[in-house]
Every structure is written in structure tokens, then in C-alpha cells.
PDB file of C-alpha atoms in Angstrom:
ATOM      1  CA  MET O   1      63.591 134.935 105.345  1.00  0.00           C
ATOM      2  CA  GLU O   2      63.173 136.027 109.209  1.00  0.00           C
ATOM      3  CA  PRO O   3      65.075 133.343 111.650  1.00  0.00           C
ATOM      4  CA  VAL O   4      62.644 131.245 113.259  1.00  0.00           C
ATOM      5  CA  GLU O   5      63.764 132.453 116.832  1.00  0.00           C
ATOM      6  CA  ASN O   6      62.526 136.074 115.679  1.00  0.00           C
ATOM      7  CA  GLN O   7      59.000 134.773 114.827  1.00  0.00           C
ATOM      8  CA  GLN O   8      58.202 132.645 117.492  1.00  0.00           C
ATOM      9  CA  ARG O   9      56.186 134.115 120.154  1.00  0.00           C
ATOM     10  CA  ARG O  10      57.216 132.750 123.903  1.00  0.00           C
ATOM     11  CA  PRO O  11      54.764 133.825 126.532  1.00  0.00           C
ATOM     12  CA  TRP O  12      54.509 133.542 130.175  1.00  0.00           C
ATOM     13  CA  VAL O  13      51.159 131.603 131.227  1.00  0.00           C
ATOM     14  CA  VAL O  14      49.728 133.388 134.196  1.00  0.00           C
ATOM     15  CA  GLY O  15      47.290 131.287 136.115  1.00  0.00           C
ATOM     16  CA  VAL O  16      44.541 132.988 138.340  1.00  0.00           C
ATOM     17  CA  SER O  17      43.139 130.591 140.809  1.00  0.00           C
ATOM     18  CA  GLY O  18      40.332 131.109 143.360  1.00  0.00           C
ATOM     19  CA  ALA O  19      42.296 131.951 146.121  1.00  0.00           C
ATOM     20  CA  SER O  20      41.833 135.639 147.724  1.00  0.00           C
ATOM     21  CA  GLY O  21      44.254 137.914 146.450  1.00  0.00           C
ATOM     22  CA  THR O  22      43.506 139.072 142.830  1.00  0.00           C
ATOM     23  CA  PRO O  23      45.139 142.423 143.240  1.00  0.00           C
ATOM     24  CA  TYR O  24      48.548 139.996 143.488  1.00  0.00           C
ATOM     25  CA  ALA O  25      47.783 138.480 140.146  1.00  0.00           C
ATOM     26  CA  ALA O  26      47.017 142.156 138.701  1.00  0.00           C
ATOM     27  CA  ALA O  27      50.464 143.487 139.763  1.00  0.00           C
ATOM     28  CA  VAL O  28      52.372 140.483 138.223  1.00  0.00           C
ATOM     29  CA  LEU O  29      50.567 140.819 134.997  1.00  0.00           C
ATOM     30  CA  ARG O  30      51.245 144.907 134.947  1.00  0.00           C
ATOM     31  CA  GLY O  31      54.936 143.877 135.782  1.00  0.00           C
ATOM     32  CA  LEU O  32      55.299 141.228 132.984  1.00  0.00           C
ATOM     33  CA  LEU O  33      53.657 143.692 130.452  1.00  0.00           C
ATOM     34  CA  ALA O  34      55.917 146.302 131.643  1.00  0.00           C
ATOM     35  CA  ALA O  35      58.960 144.150 131.156  1.00  0.00           C
ATOM     36  CA  GLY O  36      57.954 143.402 127.631  1.00  0.00           C
ATOM     37  CA  GLU O  37      56.873 139.840 128.109  1.00  0.00           C
ATOM     38  CA  SER O  38      54.172 138.379 126.293  1.00  0.00           C
ATOM     39  CA  VAL O  39      51.196 136.821 128.450  1.00  0.00           C
ATOM     40  CA  ASP O  40      49.097 133.889 128.201  1.00  0.00           C
ATOM     41  CA  LEU O  41      46.269 134.230 130.613  1.00  0.00           C
ATOM     42  CA  VAL O  42      44.051 131.587 132.339  1.00  0.00           C
ATOM     43  CA  VAL O  43      41.462 132.664 134.698  1.00  0.00           C
ATOM     44  CA  SER O  44      39.930 129.762 136.385  1.00  0.00           C
ATOM     45  CA  ARG O  45      36.160 129.396 137.329  1.00  0.00           C
ATOM     46  CA  ALA O  46      36.571 130.017 140.843  1.00  0.00           C
ATOM     47  CA  SER O  47      39.091 133.146 140.370  1.00  0.00           C
ATOM     48  CA  ARG O  48      36.234 134.868 138.528  1.00  0.00           C
ATOM     49  CA  LEU O  49      34.056 134.819 141.918  1.00  0.00           C
ATOM     50  CA  THR O  50      36.878 135.828 143.902  1.00  0.00           C
ATOM     51  CA  LEU O  51      37.334 138.854 141.241  1.00  0.00           C
ATOM     52  CA  LEU O  52      33.881 139.764 141.346  1.00  0.00           C
ATOM     53  CA  ASP O  53      33.812 139.688 145.077  1.00  0.00           C
ATOM     54  CA  GLU O  54      37.283 141.574 145.485  1.00  0.00           C
ATOM     55  CA  THR O  55      36.927 144.108 142.776  1.00  0.00           C
ATOM     56  CA  GLY O  56      33.051 143.751 141.706  1.00  0.00           C
ATOM     57  CA  ILE O  57      34.280 143.014 137.932  1.00  0.00           C
ATOM     58  CA  ALA O  58      32.678 140.207 136.062  1.00  0.00           C
ATOM     59  CA  PHE O  59      35.444 138.616 133.855  1.00  0.00           C
ATOM     60  CA  ARG O  60      33.557 137.588 130.674  1.00  0.00           C
ATOM     61  CA  ASP O  61      35.046 135.501 128.105  1.00  0.00           C
ATOM     62  CA  ALA O  62      33.238 137.386 125.089  1.00  0.00           C
ATOM     63  CA  HIS O  63      34.448 140.723 126.829  1.00  0.00           C
ATOM     64  CA  TRP O  64      37.712 139.810 128.363  1.00  0.00           C
ATOM     65  CA  ARG O  65      39.679 142.587 126.918  1.00  0.00           C
ATOM     66  CA  GLU O  66      37.419 145.239 128.468  1.00  0.00           C
ATOM     67  CA  ASP O  67      37.249 143.199 131.861  1.00  0.00           C
ATOM     68  CA  LEU O  68      41.324 142.768 132.026  1.00  0.00           C
ATOM     69  CA  THR O  69      41.841 146.362 131.180  1.00  0.00           C
ATOM     70  CA  GLU O  70      39.429 147.726 133.996  1.00  0.00           C
ATOM     71  CA  TRP O  71      41.025 145.041 136.491  1.00  0.00           C
ATOM     72  CA  LEU O  72      44.626 146.012 135.604  1.00  0.00           C
ATOM     73  CA  ALA O  73      43.955 149.620 135.845  1.00  0.00           C
ATOM     74  CA  ARG O  74      42.578 149.434 139.511  1.00  0.00           C
ATOM     75  CA  GLY O  75      44.980 149.796 142.421  1.00  0.00           C
ATOM     76  CA  ALA O  76      45.000 147.226 145.521  1.00  0.00           C
ATOM     77  CA  ASP O  77      42.754 149.721 147.039  1.00  0.00           C
ATOM     78  CA  GLY O  78      40.147 149.324 144.208  1.00  0.00           C
ATOM     79  CA  LYS O  79      40.523 152.664 143.040  1.00  0.00           C
ATOM     80  CA  PRO O  80      39.826 152.652 139.225  1.00  0.00           C
ATOM     81  CA  GLY O  81      42.251 154.260 137.099  1.00  0.00           C
ATOM     82  CA  THR O  82      45.107 154.138 138.870  1.00  0.00           C
ATOM     83  CA  PHE O  83      47.276 152.500 136.169  1.00  0.00           C
ATOM     84  CA  VAL O  84      47.260 152.648 132.425  1.00  0.00           C
ATOM     85  CA  PRO O  85      47.781 148.909 131.269  1.00  0.00           C
ATOM     86  CA  ASP O  86      48.639 147.957 127.841  1.00  0.00           C
ATOM     87  CA  ILE O  87      47.345 144.532 127.087  1.00  0.00           C
ATOM     88  CA  GLU O  88      48.134 144.183 123.518  1.00  0.00           C
ATOM     89  CA  ASP O  89      50.302 141.274 124.029  1.00  0.00           C
ATOM     90  CA  VAL O  90      48.002 139.312 126.172  1.00  0.00           C
ATOM     91  CA  ARG O  91      46.075 136.133 124.852  1.00  0.00           C
ATOM     92  CA  TYR O  92      43.507 134.606 126.910  1.00  0.00           C
ATOM     93  CA  TRP O  93      42.506 130.952 127.407  1.00  0.00           C
ATOM     94  CA  ASN O  94      39.137 129.667 128.726  1.00  0.00           C
ATOM     95  CA  ALA O  95      40.138 127.653 131.761  1.00  0.00           C
ATOM     96  CA  GLY O  96      37.642 124.809 130.613  1.00  0.00           C
ATOM     97  CA  ASP O  97      39.628 124.620 127.207  1.00  0.00           C
ATOM     98  CA  LEU O  98      41.848 121.664 127.381  1.00  0.00           C
ATOM     99  CA  ALA O  99      42.745 121.758 123.775  1.00  0.00           C
ATOM    100  CA  ALA O 100      44.260 125.243 124.311  1.00  0.00           C
ATOM    101  CA  GLY O 101      47.984 125.867 123.442  1.00  0.00           C
ATOM    102  CA  PRO O 102      49.441 125.902 127.106  1.00  0.00           C
ATOM    103  CA  SER O 103      47.889 122.335 127.203  1.00  0.00           C
ATOM    104  CA  SER O 104      50.627 120.703 125.061  1.00  0.00           C
ATOM    105  CA  GLY O 105      54.467 120.753 125.872  1.00  0.00           C
ATOM    106  CA  SER O 106      55.036 121.345 122.160  1.00  0.00           C
ATOM    107  CA  TYR O 107      53.368 124.824 122.652  1.00  0.00           C
ATOM    108  CA  PRO O 108      56.531 127.368 123.286  1.00  0.00           C
ATOM    109  CA  VAL O 109      56.341 129.113 126.452  1.00  0.00           C
ATOM    110  CA  LYS O 110      58.925 130.558 128.930  1.00  0.00           C
ATOM    111  CA  GLY O 111      57.182 129.313 132.046  1.00  0.00           C
ATOM    112  CA  MET O 112      54.144 129.766 134.264  1.00  0.00           C
ATOM    113  CA  LEU O 113      53.251 131.854 137.148  1.00  0.00           C
ATOM    114  CA  ILE O 114      50.106 130.790 139.412  1.00  0.00           C
ATOM    115  CA  VAL O 115      49.079 133.873 141.222  1.00  0.00           C
ATOM    116  CA  PRO O 116      47.171 133.512 143.360  1.00  0.00           C
ATOM    117  CA  ALA O 117      47.492 129.863 143.930  1.00  0.00           C
ATOM    118  CA  SER O 118      44.385 128.111 145.995  1.00  0.00           C
ATOM    119  CA  THR O 119      45.008 124.985 147.989  1.00  0.00           C
ATOM    120  CA  ALA O 120      42.623 123.392 145.645  1.00  0.00           C
ATOM    121  CA  SER O 121      44.969 124.253 142.571  1.00  0.00           C
ATOM    122  CA  VAL O 122      48.030 123.327 144.521  1.00  0.00           C
ATOM    123  CA  ALA O 123      46.545 119.982 145.200  1.00  0.00           C
ATOM    124  CA  GLY O 124      45.280 119.544 141.707  1.00  0.00           C
ATOM    125  CA  VAL O 125      48.836 120.331 140.011  1.00  0.00           C
ATOM    126  CA  ALA O 126      50.702 118.278 142.850  1.00  0.00           C
ATOM    127  CA  LEU O 127      48.398 115.242 142.000  1.00  0.00           C
ATOM    128  CA  GLY O 128      48.510 115.812 138.504  1.00  0.00           C
ATOM    129  CA  LEU O 129      44.806 115.631 137.898  1.00  0.00           C
ATOM    130  CA  SER O 130      44.719 118.269 135.021  1.00  0.00           C
ATOM    131  CA  LYS O 131      41.188 119.126 135.938  1.00  0.00           C
ATOM    132  CA  ASP O 132      41.199 122.620 133.970  1.00  0.00           C
ATOM    133  CA  LEU O 133      43.640 124.237 131.923  1.00  0.00           C
ATOM    134  CA  LEU O 134      45.351 125.959 134.904  1.00  0.00           C
ATOM    135  CA  GLN O 135      46.143 122.487 136.213  1.00  0.00           C
ATOM    136  CA  ARG O 136      46.964 120.827 132.973  1.00  0.00           C
ATOM    137  CA  ALA O 137      49.376 123.858 131.750  1.00  0.00           C
ATOM    138  CA  ALA O 138      51.340 123.673 135.236  1.00  0.00           C
ATOM    139  CA  SER O 139      51.566 119.995 134.840  1.00  0.00           C
ATOM    140  CA  VAL O 140      53.172 120.608 131.168  1.00  0.00           C
ATOM    141  CA  MET O 141      55.469 123.001 132.876  1.00  0.00           C
ATOM    142  CA  LEU O 142      56.796 120.110 135.483  1.00  0.00           C
ATOM    143  CA  LYS O 143      57.277 117.282 132.848  1.00  0.00           C
ATOM    144  CA  GLU O 144      59.141 119.733 130.297  1.00  0.00           C
ATOM    145  CA  ARG O 145      61.127 121.019 133.288  1.00  0.00           C
ATOM    146  CA  ARG O 146      60.146 124.627 132.659  1.00  0.00           C
ATOM    147  CA  PRO O 147      59.997 127.410 135.162  1.00  0.00           C
ATOM    148  CA  LEU O 148      56.588 127.211 137.569  1.00  0.00           C
ATOM    149  CA  VAL O 149      56.202 129.557 140.360  1.00  0.00           C
ATOM    150  CA  VAL O 150      53.351 128.786 142.829  1.00  0.00           C
ATOM    151  CA  ALA O 151      52.143 131.901 144.931  1.00  0.00           C
ATOM    152  CA  VAL O 152      50.184 130.097 147.539  1.00  0.00           C
ATOM    153  CA  ARG O 153      47.690 132.412 149.411  1.00  0.00           C
ATOM    154  CA  GLU O 154      46.267 130.690 152.350  1.00  0.00           C
ATOM    155  CA  THR O 155      46.693 130.586 155.945  1.00  0.00           C
ATOM    156  CA  PRO O 156      46.988 128.273 158.095  1.00  0.00           C
ATOM    157  CA  LEU O 157      48.225 125.507 156.105  1.00  0.00           C
ATOM    158  CA  SER O 158      47.058 122.175 156.777  1.00  0.00           C
ATOM    159  CA  GLY O 159      49.451 119.157 156.702  1.00  0.00           C
ATOM    160  CA  GLN O 160      47.824 117.753 153.505  1.00  0.00           C
ATOM    161  CA  THR O 161      48.611 121.178 151.718  1.00  0.00           C
ATOM    162  CA  LEU O 162      52.398 121.336 153.031  1.00  0.00           C
ATOM    163  CA  LYS O 163      52.653 117.677 151.535  1.00  0.00           C
ATOM    164  CA  HIS O 164      51.535 118.879 148.403  1.00  0.00           C
ATOM    165  CA  LEU O 165      53.656 121.639 148.291  1.00  0.00           C
ATOM    166  CA  VAL O 166      56.549 119.784 149.164  1.00  0.00           C
ATOM    167  CA  ALA O 167      55.596 117.553 146.368  1.00  0.00           C
ATOM    168  CA  LEU O 168      55.821 120.620 144.064  1.00  0.00           C
ATOM    169  CA  ASP O 169      59.130 121.729 145.255  1.00  0.00           C
ATOM    170  CA  GLU O 170      60.275 118.220 144.716  1.00  0.00           C
ATOM    171  CA  ALA O 171      59.043 118.480 141.188  1.00  0.00           C
ATOM    172  CA  GLY O 172      61.096 121.382 140.394  1.00  0.00           C
ATOM    173  CA  ALA O 173      58.225 124.272 141.054  1.00  0.00           C
ATOM    174  CA  VAL O 174      59.005 127.417 143.184  1.00  0.00           C
ATOM    175  CA  VAL O 175      56.843 127.590 146.124  1.00  0.00           C
ATOM    176  CA  LEU O 176      56.033 131.476 146.989  1.00  0.00           C
ATOM    177  CA  PRO O 177      53.900 132.160 149.650  1.00  0.00           C
ATOM    178  CA  ALA O 178      52.076 135.402 149.148  1.00  0.00           C
ATOM    179  CA  SER O 179      53.735 136.872 152.132  1.00  0.00           C
ATOM    180  CA  PRO O 180      54.499 140.632 152.106  1.00  0.00           C
ATOM    181  CA  ALA O 181      57.788 141.842 154.058  1.00  0.00           C
ATOM    182  CA  PHE O 182      57.954 145.360 155.520  1.00  0.00           C
ATOM    183  CA  TYR O 183      61.873 146.138 155.077  1.00  0.00           C
ATOM    184  CA  ALA O 184      60.951 147.898 151.548  1.00  0.00           C
ATOM    185  CA  GLY O 185      59.317 150.668 153.238  1.00  0.00           C
ATOM    186  CA  ALA O 186      55.760 150.138 152.711  1.00  0.00           C
ATOM    187  CA  THR O 187      53.341 153.017 153.420  1.00  0.00           C
ATOM    188  CA  HIS O 188      50.490 151.926 151.447  1.00  0.00           C
ATOM    189  CA  ILE O 189      48.457 148.415 150.635  1.00  0.00           C
ATOM    190  CA  GLN O 190      49.800 148.765 146.972  1.00  0.00           C
ATOM    191  CA  ASP O 191      53.305 148.631 148.209  1.00  0.00           C
ATOM    192  CA  LEU O 192      52.842 145.211 150.141  1.00  0.00           C
ATOM    193  CA  VAL O 193      51.099 143.733 146.830  1.00  0.00           C
ATOM    194  CA  ASP O 194      53.883 144.827 144.653  1.00  0.00           C
ATOM    195  CA  PHE O 195      56.277 143.400 146.880  1.00  0.00           C
ATOM    196  CA  VAL O 196      54.865 140.073 146.612  1.00  0.00           C
ATOM    197  CA  ALA O 197      54.447 140.447 142.747  1.00  0.00           C
ATOM    198  CA  GLY O 198      57.964 141.597 142.712  1.00  0.00           C
ATOM    199  CA  ARG O 199      59.332 138.299 144.248  1.00  0.00           C
ATOM    200  CA  VAL O 200      57.216 136.136 142.177  1.00  0.00           C
ATOM    201  CA  LEU O 201      59.005 138.138 139.067  1.00  0.00           C
ATOM    202  CA  ASP O 202      62.176 137.760 140.676  1.00  0.00           C
ATOM    203  CA  ALA O 203      61.701 133.757 140.877  1.00  0.00           C
ATOM    204  CA  ALA O 204      60.773 134.025 137.272  1.00  0.00           C
ATOM    205  CA  GLY O 205      64.052 136.221 136.240  1.00  0.00           C
ATOM    206  CA  VAL O 206      61.913 139.099 135.002  1.00  0.00           C
ATOM    207  CA  PRO O 207      63.245 142.427 135.662  1.00  0.00           C
ATOM    208  CA  HIS O 208      61.182 145.026 137.483  1.00  0.00           C
ATOM    209  CA  ARG O 209      61.191 148.035 140.018  1.00  0.00           C
ATOM    210  CA  LEU O 210      58.012 146.916 141.959  1.00  0.00           C
ATOM    211  CA  TYR O 211      59.897 147.239 145.389  1.00  0.00           C
ATOM    212  CA  ARG O 212      62.892 148.323 147.314  1.00  0.00           C
ATOM    213  CA  ARG O 213      65.721 145.924 147.301  1.00  0.00           C
ATOM    214  CA  TRP O 214      67.610 145.165 150.626  1.00  0.00           C
ATOM    215  CA  GLU O 215      70.886 146.609 150.483  1.00  0.00           C
ATOM    216  CA  GLY O 216      72.417 145.314 153.902  1.00  0.00           C
ATOM    217  CA  GLU O 217      71.947 148.734 155.791  1.00  0.00           C
ATOM    218  CA  LEU O 218      69.539 148.880 158.765  1.00  0.00           C
ATOM    219  CA  GLY O 219      67.046 151.496 158.899  1.00  0.00           C
ATOM    220  CA  GLY O 220      67.011 152.255 154.766  1.00  0.00           C
ATOM    221  CA  ALA O 221      63.196 151.817 154.848  1.00  0.00           C
ATOM    222  CA  SER O 222      62.280 154.152 157.423  1.00  0.00           C
ATOM    223  CA  ARG O 223      64.454 156.834 155.880  1.00  0.00           C
ATOM    224  CA  GLY O 224      62.922 156.237 152.443  1.00  0.00           C
ATOM    225  CA  ASP O 225      66.362 155.622 150.998  1.00  0.00           C
TER     226      ASP O 225
END
């Protein structure tokens, strides 16, 4: 008989909230899949509107495979066919399904990445509201002491949101603002998106080659080293 650990699928839960920044989510999803990781995907109701606005893609439950493939194939500049995604190991859960696997601590996962994280989702998780599957799954990560990375995408930040972020940090989450850096030698919008996605994957301990890492030498980015 095959050992139990080889039979059990342990995905990363990726929650996409309604904040602007759907290219960040796409880059993280591609990075996870390229690293051979399994993914459980939760797309909030608000994020569908953002995705439609930013990409023109209507994300539909009945056609999620086709819509996800089209989304992940686009570059950050919106150009179709930029990437060739393989979504074979993605499982999709409707955000309204509070009986879904990730709503329970007994469901085996490695952790959760909320990319991008809106201030509403930040507040919901910090307060333990569990108004949808995204918030509930994040609350499960905290109570089970599993990794939770929150890529907040908002500016400026209100005092209330800052309090919520501090609460998440104190609860064990990694608060990771979607804030691109320029030392990696970015020359295209995709480079800036990939930097943020790479930092999310760094926080999750997932290997990738999405950006040029700092090696302690000034001027490396401008020389293209």
C-alpha cells in the first residue's frame, strides 16, 4: 500500500480579493504551478469585478478552467498569449461555499496567500468575520498556525487598516505590501509585477526565478548582471 503522505494532496490556498492588482495574483499562481505546487483557488465576488475591469475577462464558475487559463496566459500589459499556463493541479472553490475544503482545519493545506488583499478582506480576517470562503480559509490558517501571507494593495493606508494589519502580524501572518522595488533592474511592467509575486513566494518558501536578487553589489541592475 502506498504511504499516506504520498497519497495526500497538500495545496497552497490562493485567495484573490477585490483590490486592484489581478496581475499580481496571476504571477503568483504561475509561480506556484511552475514550482510544482498544487493550488486551491478562491476568487471573491468583488475580485471578479476587478478582474473584468483590469483584463476584460469574466470569471465564471461553470467555465473557470477556460477563464483561468485565459487570465494566466496574459502578461501584466494585458497581451494575450504571453504565457502558456498549465492549470492541471488547480482546484477551484466558489467564494460562497462555506462548506468547501479550505473552510476546515482538517483539510490538508500548506498555507494561504491572499493576493491582492483588499482592506475589506484584511479587516474581515483580522476581525474573524468569515463572511466568505476567502476570509474563513484565512482564519483557519491563523487558528491552525499555518503560513498566511497577506499582500495588501492599497494606498494610503488608514489608521484602522494599519491596526488590522498589526493584528494580523501579531496573529502570525506575514503582511507583505504589494510594493515593487527597482534594484532588480525592471525594464517592463511585468518585471515589477514579478518582483512582488516573487516576494510573496519567498515568504511562502516556494522557489522561483521571478526576479534578480540583491547580491550586495551596487550598480548590478543597471548593468543587467
